[in-house]
PDB file of C-alpha atoms in Angstrom:
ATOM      1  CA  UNK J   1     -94.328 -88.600 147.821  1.00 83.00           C
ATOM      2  CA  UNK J   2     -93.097 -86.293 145.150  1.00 88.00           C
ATOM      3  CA  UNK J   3     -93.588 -83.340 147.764  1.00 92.00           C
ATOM      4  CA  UNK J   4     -90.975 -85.468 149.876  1.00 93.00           C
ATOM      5  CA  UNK J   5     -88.623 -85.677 146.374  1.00 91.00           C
ATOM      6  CA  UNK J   6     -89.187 -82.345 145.910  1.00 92.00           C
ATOM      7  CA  UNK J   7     -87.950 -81.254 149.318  1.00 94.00           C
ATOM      8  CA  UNK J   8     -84.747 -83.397 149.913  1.00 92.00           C
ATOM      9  CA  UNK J   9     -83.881 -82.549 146.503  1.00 90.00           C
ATOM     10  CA  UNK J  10     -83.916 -78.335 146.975  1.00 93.00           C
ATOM     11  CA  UNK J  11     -82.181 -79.108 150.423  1.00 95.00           C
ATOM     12  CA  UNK J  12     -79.607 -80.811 149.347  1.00 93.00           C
ATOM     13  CA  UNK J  13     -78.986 -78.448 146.777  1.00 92.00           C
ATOM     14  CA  UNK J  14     -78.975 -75.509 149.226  1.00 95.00           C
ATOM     15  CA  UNK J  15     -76.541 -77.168 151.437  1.00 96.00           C
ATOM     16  CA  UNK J  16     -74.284 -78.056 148.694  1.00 94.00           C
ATOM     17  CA  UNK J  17     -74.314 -74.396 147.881  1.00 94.00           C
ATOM     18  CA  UNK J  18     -73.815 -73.586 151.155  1.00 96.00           C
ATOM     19  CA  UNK J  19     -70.681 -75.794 151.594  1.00 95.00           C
ATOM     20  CA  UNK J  20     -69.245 -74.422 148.341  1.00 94.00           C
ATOM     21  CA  UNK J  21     -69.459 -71.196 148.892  1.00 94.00           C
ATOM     22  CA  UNK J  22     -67.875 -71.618 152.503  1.00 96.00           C
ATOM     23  CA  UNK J  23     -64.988 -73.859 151.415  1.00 95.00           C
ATOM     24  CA  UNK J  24     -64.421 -71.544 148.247  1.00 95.00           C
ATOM     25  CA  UNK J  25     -64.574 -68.403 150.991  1.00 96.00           C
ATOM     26  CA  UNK J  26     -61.479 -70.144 152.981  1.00 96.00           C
ATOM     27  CA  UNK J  27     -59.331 -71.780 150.061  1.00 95.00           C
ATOM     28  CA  UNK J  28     -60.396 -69.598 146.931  1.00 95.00           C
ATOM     29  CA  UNK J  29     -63.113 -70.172 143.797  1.00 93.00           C
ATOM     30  CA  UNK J  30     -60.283 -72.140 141.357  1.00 95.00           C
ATOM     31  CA  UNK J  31     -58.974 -74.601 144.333  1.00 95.00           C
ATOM     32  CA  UNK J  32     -62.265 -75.373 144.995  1.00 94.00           C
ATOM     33  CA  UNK J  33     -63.896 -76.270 141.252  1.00 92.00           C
ATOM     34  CA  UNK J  34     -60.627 -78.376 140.906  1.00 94.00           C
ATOM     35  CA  UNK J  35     -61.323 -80.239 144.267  1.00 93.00           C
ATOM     36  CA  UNK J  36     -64.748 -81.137 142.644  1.00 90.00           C
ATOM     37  CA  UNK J  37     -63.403 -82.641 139.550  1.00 91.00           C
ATOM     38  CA  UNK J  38     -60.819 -84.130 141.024  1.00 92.00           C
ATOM     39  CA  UNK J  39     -63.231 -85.865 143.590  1.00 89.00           C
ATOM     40  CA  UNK J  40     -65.116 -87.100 140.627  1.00 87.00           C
ATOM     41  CA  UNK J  41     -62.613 -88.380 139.027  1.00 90.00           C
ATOM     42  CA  UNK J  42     -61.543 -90.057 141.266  1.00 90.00           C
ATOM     43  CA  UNK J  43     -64.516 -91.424 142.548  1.00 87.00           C
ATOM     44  CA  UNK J  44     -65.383 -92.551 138.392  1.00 86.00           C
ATOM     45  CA  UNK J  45     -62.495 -94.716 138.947  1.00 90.00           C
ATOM     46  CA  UNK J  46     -63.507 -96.521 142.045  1.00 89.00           C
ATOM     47  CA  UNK J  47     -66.708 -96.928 141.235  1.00 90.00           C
ATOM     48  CA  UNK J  48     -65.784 -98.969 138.125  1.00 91.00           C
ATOM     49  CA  UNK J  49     -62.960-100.932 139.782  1.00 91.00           C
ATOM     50  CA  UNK J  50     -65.510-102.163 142.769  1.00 91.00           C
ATOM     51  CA  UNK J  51     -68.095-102.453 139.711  1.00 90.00           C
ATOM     52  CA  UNK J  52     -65.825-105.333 138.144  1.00 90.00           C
ATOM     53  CA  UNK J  53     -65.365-106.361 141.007  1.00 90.00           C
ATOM     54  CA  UNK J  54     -68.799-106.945 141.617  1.00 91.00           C
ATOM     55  CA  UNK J  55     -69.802-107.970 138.157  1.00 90.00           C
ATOM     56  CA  UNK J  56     -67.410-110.917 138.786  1.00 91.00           C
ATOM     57  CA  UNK J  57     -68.942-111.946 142.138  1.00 90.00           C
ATOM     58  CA  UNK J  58     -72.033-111.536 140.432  1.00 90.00           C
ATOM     59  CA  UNK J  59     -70.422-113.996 137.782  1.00 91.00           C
ATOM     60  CA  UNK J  60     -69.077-116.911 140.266  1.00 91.00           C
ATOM     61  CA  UNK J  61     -72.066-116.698 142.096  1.00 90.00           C
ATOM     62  CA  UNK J  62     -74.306-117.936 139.231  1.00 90.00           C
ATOM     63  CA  UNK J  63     -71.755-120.416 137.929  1.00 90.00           C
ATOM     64  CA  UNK J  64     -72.499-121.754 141.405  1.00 90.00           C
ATOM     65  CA  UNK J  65     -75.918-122.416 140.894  1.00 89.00           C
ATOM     66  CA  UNK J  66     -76.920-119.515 143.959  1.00 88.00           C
ATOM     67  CA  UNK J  67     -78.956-115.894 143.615  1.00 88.00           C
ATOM     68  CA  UNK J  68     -76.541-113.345 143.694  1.00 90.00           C
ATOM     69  CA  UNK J  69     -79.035-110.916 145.352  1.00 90.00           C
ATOM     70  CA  UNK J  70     -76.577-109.232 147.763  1.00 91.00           C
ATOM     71  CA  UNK J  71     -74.195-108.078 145.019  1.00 92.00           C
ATOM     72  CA  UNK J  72     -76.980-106.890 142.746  1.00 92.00           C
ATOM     73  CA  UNK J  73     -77.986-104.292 145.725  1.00 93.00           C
ATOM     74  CA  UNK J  74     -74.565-104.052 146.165  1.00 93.00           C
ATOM     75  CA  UNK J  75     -74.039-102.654 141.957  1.00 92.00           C
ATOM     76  CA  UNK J  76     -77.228-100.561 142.695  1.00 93.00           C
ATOM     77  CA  UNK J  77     -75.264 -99.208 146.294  1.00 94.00           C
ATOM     78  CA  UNK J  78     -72.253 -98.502 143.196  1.00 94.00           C
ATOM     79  CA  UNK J  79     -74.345 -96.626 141.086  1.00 92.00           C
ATOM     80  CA  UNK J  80     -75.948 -94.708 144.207  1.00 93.00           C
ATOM     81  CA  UNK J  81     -72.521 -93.807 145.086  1.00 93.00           C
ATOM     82  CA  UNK J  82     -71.004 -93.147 141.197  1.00 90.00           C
ATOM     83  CA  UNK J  83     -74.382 -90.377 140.864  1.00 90.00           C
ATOM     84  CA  UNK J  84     -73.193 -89.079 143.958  1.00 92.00           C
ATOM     85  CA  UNK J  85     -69.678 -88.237 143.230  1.00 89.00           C
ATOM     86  CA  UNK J  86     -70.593 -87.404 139.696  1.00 87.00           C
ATOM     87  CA  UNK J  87     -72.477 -84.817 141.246  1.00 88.00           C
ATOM     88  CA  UNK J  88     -70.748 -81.469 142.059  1.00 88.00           C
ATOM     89  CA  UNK J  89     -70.616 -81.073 145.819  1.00 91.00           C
ATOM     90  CA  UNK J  90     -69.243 -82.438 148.820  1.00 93.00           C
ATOM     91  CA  UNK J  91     -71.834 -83.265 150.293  1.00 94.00           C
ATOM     92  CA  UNK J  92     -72.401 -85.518 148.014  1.00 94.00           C
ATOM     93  CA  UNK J  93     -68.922 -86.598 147.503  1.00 92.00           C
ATOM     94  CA  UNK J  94     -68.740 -87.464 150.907  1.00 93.00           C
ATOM     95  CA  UNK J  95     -71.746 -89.845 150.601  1.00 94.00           C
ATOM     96  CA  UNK J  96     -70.228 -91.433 147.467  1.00 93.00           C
ATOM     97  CA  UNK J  97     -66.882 -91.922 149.423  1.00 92.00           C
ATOM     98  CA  UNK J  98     -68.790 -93.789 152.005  1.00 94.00           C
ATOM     99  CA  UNK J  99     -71.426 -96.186 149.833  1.00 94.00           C
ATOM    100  CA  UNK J 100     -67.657 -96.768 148.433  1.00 92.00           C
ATOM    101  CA  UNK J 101     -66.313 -98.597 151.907  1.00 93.00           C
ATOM    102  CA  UNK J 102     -66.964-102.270 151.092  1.00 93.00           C
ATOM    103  CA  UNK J 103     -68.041-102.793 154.495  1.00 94.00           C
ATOM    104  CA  UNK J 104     -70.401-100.645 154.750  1.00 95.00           C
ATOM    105  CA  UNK J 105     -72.106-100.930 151.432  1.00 94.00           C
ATOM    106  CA  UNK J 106     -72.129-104.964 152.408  1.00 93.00           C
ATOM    107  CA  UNK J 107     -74.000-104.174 156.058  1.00 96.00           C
ATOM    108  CA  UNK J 108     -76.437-101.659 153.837  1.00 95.00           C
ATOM    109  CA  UNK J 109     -77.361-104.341 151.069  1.00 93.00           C
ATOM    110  CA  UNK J 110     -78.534-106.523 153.407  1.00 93.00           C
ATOM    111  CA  UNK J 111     -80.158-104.896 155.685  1.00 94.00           C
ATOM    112  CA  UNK J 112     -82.100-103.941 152.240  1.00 91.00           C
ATOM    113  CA  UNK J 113     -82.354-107.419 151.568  1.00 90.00           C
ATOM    114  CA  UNK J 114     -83.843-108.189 155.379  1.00 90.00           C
ATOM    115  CA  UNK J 115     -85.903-105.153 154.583  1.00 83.00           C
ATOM    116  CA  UNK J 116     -89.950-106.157 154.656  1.00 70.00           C
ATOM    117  CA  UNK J 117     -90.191-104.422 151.313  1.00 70.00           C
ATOM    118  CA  UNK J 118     -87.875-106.474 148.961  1.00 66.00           C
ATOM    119  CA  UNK J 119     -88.025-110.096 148.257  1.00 61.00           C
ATOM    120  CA  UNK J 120     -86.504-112.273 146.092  1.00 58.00           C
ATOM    121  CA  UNK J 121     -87.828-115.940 145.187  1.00 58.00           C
ATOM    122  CA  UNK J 122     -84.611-118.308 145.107  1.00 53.00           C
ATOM    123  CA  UNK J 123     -85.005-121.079 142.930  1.00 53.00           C
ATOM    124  CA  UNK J 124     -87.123-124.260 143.794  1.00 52.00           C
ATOM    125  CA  UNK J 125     -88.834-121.659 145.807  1.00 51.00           C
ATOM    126  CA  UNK J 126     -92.996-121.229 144.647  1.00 48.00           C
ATOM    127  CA  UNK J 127     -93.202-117.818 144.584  1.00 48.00           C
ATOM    128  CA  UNK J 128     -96.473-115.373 144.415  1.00 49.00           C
ATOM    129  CA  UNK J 129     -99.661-116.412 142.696  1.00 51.00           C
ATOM    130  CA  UNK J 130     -98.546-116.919 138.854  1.00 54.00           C
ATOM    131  CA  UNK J 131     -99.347-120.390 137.543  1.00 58.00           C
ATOM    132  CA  UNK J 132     -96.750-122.443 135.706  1.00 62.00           C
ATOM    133  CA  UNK J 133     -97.858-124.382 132.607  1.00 61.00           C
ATOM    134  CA  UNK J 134     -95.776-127.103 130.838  1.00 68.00           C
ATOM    135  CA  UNK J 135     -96.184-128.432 127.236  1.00 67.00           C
ATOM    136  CA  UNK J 136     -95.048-128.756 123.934  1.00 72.00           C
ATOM    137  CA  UNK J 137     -95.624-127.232 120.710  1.00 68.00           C
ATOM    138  CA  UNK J 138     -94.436-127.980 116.766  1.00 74.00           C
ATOM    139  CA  UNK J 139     -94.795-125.301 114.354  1.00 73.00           C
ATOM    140  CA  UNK J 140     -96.425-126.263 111.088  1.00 68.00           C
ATOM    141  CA  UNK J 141     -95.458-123.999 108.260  1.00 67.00           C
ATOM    142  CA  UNK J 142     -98.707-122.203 105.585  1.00 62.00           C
ATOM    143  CA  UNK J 143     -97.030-124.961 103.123  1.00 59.00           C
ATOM    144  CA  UNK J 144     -97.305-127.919 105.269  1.00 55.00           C
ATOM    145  CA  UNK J 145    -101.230-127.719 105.641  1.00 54.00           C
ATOM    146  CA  UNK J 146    -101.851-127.034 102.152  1.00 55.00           C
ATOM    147  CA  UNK J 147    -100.039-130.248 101.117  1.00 55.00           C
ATOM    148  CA  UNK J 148    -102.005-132.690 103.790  1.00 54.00           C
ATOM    149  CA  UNK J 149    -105.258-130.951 102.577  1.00 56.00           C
ATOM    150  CA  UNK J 150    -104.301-131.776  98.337  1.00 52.00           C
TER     151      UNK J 150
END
């Protein structure tokens, strides 16, 4: 697994350095530094106007009593996609940009969610093999047991 990490990791960094040096080739070193600051700027800025956005759904959601499962993938899609544009490249700009299309981030979260490897237990819902135990307790100060014992 970390071989796999390791891989896709010094990939994507040699394509990003690839892409740089080609776009900076046709439109010049400066122009293209700015272009990456401005894309994460910009990109900052979305990411925490869709993040309210979501933290509210979240929000109304539980007020209504349901498991807001879809937007929590949906803040960990943002946060995907805020590392990604944070990140200088375009590659990975262009990924940002794209977990940033509500419509697409929505058809991604779920098909997480449908994934065989996530579940959630909703409420009223007996879920794995953890017992539940009910009961009551009163807590008796040092003091109290001292003066039923003199």
């Amino acid at each position: 697994m970390f071989l796999y990490l390791f891989l896709a990791i010094a990939g994507l960094s040699v394509a990003e350095l690839y892409v740089l040096i080609h776009v900076g080739a046709v439109i010049g070193a400066i122009p293209t530094i700015a272009l990456t600051i401005l894309t994460a700027i910009v990109g900052a800025s979305l990411v925490r106007s869709q993040g309210l956005q979501t933290a509210l759904s979240v929000q109304d959601k539980l007020a209504k009593g349901e498991v807001p499962a879809q937007q929590v993938v949906e803040g960990v899609i943002l946060i995907i996609a805020g590392a990604c544009l944070v990140m200088p490249g375009f590659i990975t700009d262009l990924t940002g940009m794209v977990l940033l299309i509500p419509w697409i981030r929505s058809r991604l979260a779920k098909k997480v969610l449908t994934s065989k490897h996530v579940h959630f237990n909703h409420p009223g819902q007996s879920g794995g093999s953890g017992n539940t135990f009910e009961g009551e307790y009163k807590r008796h100060d040092d003091d109290d047991d001292h003066h039923r014992l003199g």
